[in-house]
Amino acid sequence: DQQVKQNSPSLSVQEGRISILNCDYTNSMFDYFLWYKKYPAEGPTFLISISSIKDKNEDGRFTVFLNKSAKHLSLHIVPSQPGDSAVYFCAARDDKIIFGKGTRLHILP
Amino acid sequence: DGGITQSPKYLFRKEGQNVTLSCEQNLNHDAMYWYRQDPGQGLRLIYYSQIVNDFQKGDIAEGYSVSREKKESFPLTVTSAQKNPTAFYLCASIRGGRLSGNTIYFGEGSWLTVV
C-alpha cells in the first residue's frame, strides 16, 4: 500500500505560469516532507522541505504547502521556467524515507 | 568535497550471478539507504541502515542483501534470487535521527543490466 501518492504522472505548464504538483500521504507519523527534482540517470536534487509543524515554506520560486488535516502537500513553482522540466518526487519521513512515484513536469515554450 | 560515491556507474550481470554495488560517503552521516528506480515506479526502498552494524528491510528487500560494517560504507548485493534486477539503483544518506538532518544526499546512481 502506497504511503506517499503522487496521482498525476505528468503535468504540462506554459512557461511563465504557475506549476502545482500535488502529493498525498496516509501515515500520520510522518514528520518531515521533502520535494526532489530528478533528471534521467542522475540522483535526485533536493528542492525544498517542510516540517509537519508548519503549513508553508518558501524558497525563491518554490513554495511548499502542507495541509495536515487533509494529509496533502503541494509544490508551487512560479514562474515556471524551461529548466524546471524534470520528474518531481515527493518524499515523507518517519524512521525511513518514502518516495512517491513522481510527476513528470513539462514546461511548454 | 563531501559526498556519496556509487560504483560502478554501469554494470552488466549474467543471470544467476550475484553482484555488489558500492556506496561510500564521507559526510559522517549515520543513516544510509538503497533505492531502486523503475519506469513509472518512482523510488522504492530496498534496505536502510540507521547505524553501524544495523539495517532494516525496506519495501522490496527480497533478493537483496546489505552490510553496514563501517559508517561510511553500505554495499548492496543483488543476488541471483532477485527476479528482475535490471534497474537504476540509488544510494542515499542523511545525518541521522528523526529530528536531525533535513535533506537526503544521493549518489549518482548505478545502472544494472542483466544480460
Tab-separated table of C-alpha atoms in Angstrom:
chain	number	residue	atom	x	y	z
A	1	ASP	CA	0.000	0.000	0.000
A	2	GLN	CA	1.460	3.326	-1.047
A	3	GLN	CA	2.053	5.676	1.838
A	4	VAL	CA	3.028	8.577	-0.406
A	5	LYS	CA	0.988	9.158	-3.535
A	6	GLN	CA	1.522	11.422	-6.480
A	7	ASN	CA	-1.575	10.810	-8.544
A	8	SER	CA	-0.580	12.819	-11.603
A	9	PRO	CA	2.067	11.011	-13.673
A	10	SER	CA	2.618	14.089	-15.797
A	11	LEU	CA	1.808	17.772	-15.988
A	12	SER	CA	2.302	20.347	-18.758
A	13	VAL	CA	2.536	24.044	-17.941
A	14	GLN	CA	3.184	27.091	-20.075
A	15	GLU	CA	6.465	28.878	-19.422
A	16	GLY	CA	5.933	31.765	-17.014
A	17	ARG	CA	2.803	30.275	-15.457
A	18	ILE	CA	2.476	28.519	-12.111
A	19	SER	CA	3.193	24.793	-11.797
A	20	ILE	CA	1.376	22.987	-8.987
A	21	LEU	CA	2.481	19.484	-8.079
A	22	ASN	CA	0.411	17.520	-5.596
A	23	CYS	CA	1.176	14.793	-3.103
A	24	ASP	CA	-0.991	12.846	-0.655
A	25	TYR	CA	0.098	10.667	2.231
A	26	THR	CA	-1.530	8.199	4.562
A	27	ASN	CA	0.833	7.882	7.530
A	28	SER	CA	0.134	10.473	10.224
A	29	MET	CA	3.528	9.690	11.812
A	30	PHE	CA	5.404	11.431	9.006
A	31	ASP	CA	7.037	14.499	10.488
A	32	TYR	CA	9.018	15.844	7.590
A	33	PHE	CA	8.259	16.219	3.905
A	34	LEU	CA	10.610	16.888	1.041
A	35	TRP	CA	10.472	17.602	-2.679
A	36	TYR	CA	13.119	16.424	-5.094
A	37	LYS	CA	13.746	17.076	-8.750
A	38	LYS	CA	15.281	14.389	-10.906
A	39	TYR	CA	16.739	14.240	-14.393
A	40	PRO	CA	17.186	10.885	-16.160
A	41	ALA	CA	20.114	8.757	-14.981
A	42	GLU	CA	21.020	11.211	-12.217
A	43	GLY	CA	20.466	11.263	-8.485
A	44	PRO	CA	17.579	13.419	-7.243
A	45	THR	CA	18.284	17.024	-6.294
A	46	PHE	CA	16.783	18.462	-3.143
A	47	LEU	CA	14.406	21.373	-3.719
A	48	ILE	CA	12.546	22.257	-0.564
A	49	SER	CA	11.238	20.693	2.625
A	50	ILE	CA	8.671	21.345	5.297
A	51	SER	CA	8.273	20.202	8.856
A	52	SER	CA	4.900	18.892	9.975
A	53	ILE	CA	4.603	21.785	12.432
A	54	LYS	CA	4.435	24.290	9.590
A	55	ASP	CA	1.934	24.838	6.801
A	56	LYS	CA	4.084	26.763	4.346
A	57	ASN	CA	7.716	27.096	3.381
A	58	GLU	CA	9.035	29.311	0.629
A	59	ASP	CA	12.385	29.386	-1.123
A	60	GLY	CA	12.678	31.581	-4.174
A	61	ARG	CA	10.361	30.331	-6.884
A	62	PHE	CA	9.428	27.258	-4.868
A	63	THR	CA	6.761	27.118	-2.184
A	64	VAL	CA	5.532	24.023	-0.408
A	65	PHE	CA	2.153	23.958	1.324
A	66	LEU	CA	1.169	21.349	3.888
A	67	ASN	CA	-2.406	20.560	4.895
A	68	LYS	CA	-2.107	18.067	7.733
A	69	SER	CA	-5.810	17.537	8.195
A	70	ALA	CA	-6.111	16.523	4.551
A	71	LYS	CA	-2.738	14.730	4.556
A	72	HIS	CA	-1.868	16.687	1.457
A	73	LEU	CA	1.048	18.771	0.324
A	74	SER	CA	1.753	20.684	-2.817
A	75	LEU	CA	4.729	22.261	-4.516
A	76	HIS	CA	4.203	25.545	-6.345
A	77	ILE	CA	6.744	26.767	-8.865
A	78	VAL	CA	6.264	30.304	-10.090
A	79	PRO	CA	7.143	31.437	-12.644
A	80	SER	CA	7.817	28.146	-14.393
A	81	GLN	CA	10.978	28.018	-16.479
A	82	PRO	CA	12.161	25.610	-19.201
A	83	GLY	CA	14.825	24.201	-16.872
A	84	ASP	CA	12.092	23.091	-14.497
A	85	SER	CA	11.173	20.265	-16.871
A	86	ALA	CA	12.019	17.127	-14.897
A	87	VAL	CA	10.449	14.476	-12.691
A	88	TYR	CA	9.462	15.723	-9.251
A	89	PHE	CA	9.300	13.395	-6.270
A	90	CYS	CA	7.503	13.997	-3.039
A	91	ALA	CA	9.033	12.237	-0.028
A	92	ALA	CA	7.987	11.772	3.583
A	93	ARG	CA	9.939	10.721	6.625
A	94	ASP	CA	9.342	8.870	9.857
A	95	ASP	CA	12.177	6.464	10.653
A	96	LYS	CA	12.749	5.951	6.946
A	97	ILE	CA	12.123	7.984	3.852
A	98	ILE	CA	9.350	7.025	1.471
A	99	PHE	CA	9.016	8.490	-2.013
A	100	GLY	CA	6.033	8.933	-4.267
A	101	LYS	CA	6.119	7.666	-7.849
A	102	GLY	CA	6.889	11.103	-9.212
A	103	THR	CA	5.252	13.589	-11.552
A	104	ARG	CA	6.871	14.491	-14.850
A	105	LEU	CA	6.642	18.233	-15.405
A	106	HIS	CA	6.846	19.611	-18.951
A	107	ILE	CA	7.314	23.341	-19.331
A	108	LEU	CA	5.973	24.437	-22.688
A	109	PRO	CA	7.513	27.378	-24.577
B	1	ASP	CA	34.324	17.843	-1.067
B	2	GLY	CA	31.935	15.671	0.907
B	3	GLY	CA	29.538	13.448	-0.902
B	4	ILE	CA	28.332	9.992	-1.782
B	5	THR	CA	30.122	7.845	-4.306
B	6	GLN	CA	28.465	4.918	-6.013
B	7	SER	CA	30.302	2.456	-8.183
B	8	PRO	CA	30.214	1.156	-10.766
B	9	LYS	CA	28.092	3.556	-12.801
B	10	TYR	CA	27.171	0.803	-15.273
B	11	LEU	CA	27.197	-2.923	-14.622
B	12	PHE	CA	26.168	-5.892	-16.685
B	13	ARG	CA	25.369	-9.158	-14.985
B	14	LYS	CA	24.684	-12.584	-16.307
B	15	GLU	CA	21.660	-14.375	-14.983
B	16	GLY	CA	22.480	-16.410	-11.909
B	17	GLN	CA	25.311	-14.173	-10.771
B	18	ASN	CA	25.489	-12.086	-7.648
B	19	VAL	CA	26.761	-8.533	-7.974
B	20	THR	CA	27.669	-5.941	-5.373
B	21	LEU	CA	27.091	-2.216	-5.765
B	22	SER	CA	29.343	0.010	-3.728
B	23	CYS	CA	28.221	3.090	-1.814
B	24	GLU	CA	30.667	5.218	0.160
B	25	GLN	CA	30.012	8.523	1.920
B	26	ASN	CA	32.390	10.915	3.647
B	27	LEU	CA	29.672	13.091	5.150
B	28	ASN	CA	29.788	11.378	8.537
B	29	HIS	CA	26.122	10.527	8.124
B	30	ASP	CA	24.563	7.895	10.328
B	31	ALA	CA	21.724	6.742	8.104
B	32	MET	CA	22.139	5.240	4.663
B	33	TYR	CA	19.572	3.971	2.167
B	34	TRP	CA	19.297	1.983	-1.020
B	35	TYR	CA	16.543	2.730	-3.520
B	36	ARG	CA	15.668	1.284	-6.847
B	37	GLN	CA	14.008	3.168	-9.677
B	38	ASP	CA	11.993	1.570	-12.441
B	39	PRO	CA	9.969	3.464	-15.057
B	40	GLY	CA	6.657	4.565	-13.569
B	41	GLN	CA	7.590	3.223	-10.140
B	42	GLY	CA	9.440	6.109	-8.594
B	43	LEU	CA	11.996	5.354	-5.904
B	44	ARG	CA	11.336	2.209	-3.922
B	45	LEU	CA	13.184	1.481	-0.702
B	46	ILE	CA	15.256	-1.725	-0.666
B	47	TYR	CA	17.190	-1.541	2.620
B	48	TYR	CA	18.177	1.132	5.075
B	49	SER	CA	20.580	1.443	7.969
B	50	GLN	CA	20.268	3.929	10.803
B	51	ILE	CA	23.547	2.992	12.483
B	52	VAL	CA	26.617	0.834	12.000
B	53	ASN	CA	26.021	-2.919	12.265
B	54	ASP	CA	22.272	-2.495	11.973
B	55	PHE	CA	19.950	-2.431	8.969
B	56	GLN	CA	16.283	-2.966	8.143
B	57	LYS	CA	14.379	-4.212	5.148
B	58	GLY	CA	12.533	-1.727	3.032
B	59	ASP	CA	9.570	-2.377	0.777
B	60	ILE	CA	11.320	-4.572	-1.788
B	61	ALA	CA	14.171	-6.304	0.060
B	62	GLU	CA	13.665	-9.771	-1.431
B	63	GLY	CA	16.642	-10.852	-3.491
B	64	TYR	CA	18.945	-8.228	-1.993
B	65	SER	CA	21.381	-8.156	0.907
B	66	VAL	CA	23.386	-5.411	2.596
B	67	SER	CA	26.024	-4.912	5.268
B	68	ARG	CA	26.996	-1.944	7.383
B	69	GLU	CA	30.352	-2.775	8.937
B	70	LYS	CA	31.596	0.799	8.657
B	71	LYS	CA	29.758	4.085	8.990
B	72	GLU	CA	30.895	5.297	5.594
B	73	SER	CA	30.068	2.188	3.597
B	74	PHE	CA	26.762	0.483	2.741
B	75	PRO	CA	27.233	-2.034	-0.097
B	76	LEU	CA	24.238	-3.651	-1.758
B	77	THR	CA	24.411	-7.180	-3.146
B	78	VAL	CA	21.912	-8.092	-5.830
B	79	THR	CA	21.601	-11.843	-5.594
B	80	SER	CA	20.531	-14.364	-8.196
B	81	ALA	CA	17.244	-14.632	-6.270
B	82	GLN	CA	16.222	-11.165	-7.407
B	83	LYS	CA	13.743	-11.864	-10.212
B	84	ASN	CA	14.010	-8.608	-12.101
B	85	PRO	CA	17.248	-6.872	-11.173
B	86	THR	CA	17.621	-4.618	-14.207
B	87	ALA	CA	17.101	-1.114	-12.817
B	88	PHE	CA	18.690	2.130	-11.735
B	89	TYR	CA	19.951	1.919	-8.136
B	90	LEU	CA	20.402	4.935	-5.903
B	91	CYS	CA	22.248	5.138	-2.611
B	92	ALA	CA	21.450	7.935	-0.182
B	93	SER	CA	22.471	9.152	3.247
B	94	ILE	CA	21.174	11.534	5.882
B	95	ARG	CA	22.809	12.837	9.037
B	96	GLY	CA	20.606	10.765	11.268
B	97	GLY	CA	17.848	10.881	13.823
B	98	ARG	CA	14.275	11.742	13.076
B	99	LEU	CA	14.708	15.367	14.006
B	100	SER	CA	18.169	15.982	12.648
B	101	GLY	CA	19.153	16.427	9.064
B	102	ASN	CA	16.583	17.726	6.695
B	103	THR	CA	17.953	16.631	3.372
B	104	ILE	CA	18.963	13.401	1.797
B	105	TYR	CA	22.167	13.230	-0.148
B	106	PHE	CA	22.128	10.954	-3.151
B	107	GLY	CA	24.825	9.245	-5.109
B	108	GLU	CA	24.838	9.467	-8.888
B	109	GLY	CA	23.303	6.043	-9.263
B	110	SER	CA	24.273	2.697	-10.736
B	111	TRP	CA	22.689	1.137	-13.796
B	112	LEU	CA	22.457	-2.632	-13.522
B	113	THR	CA	21.530	-4.632	-16.584
B	114	VAL	CA	21.051	-8.380	-16.631
B	115	VAL	CA	22.116	-9.956	-19.890
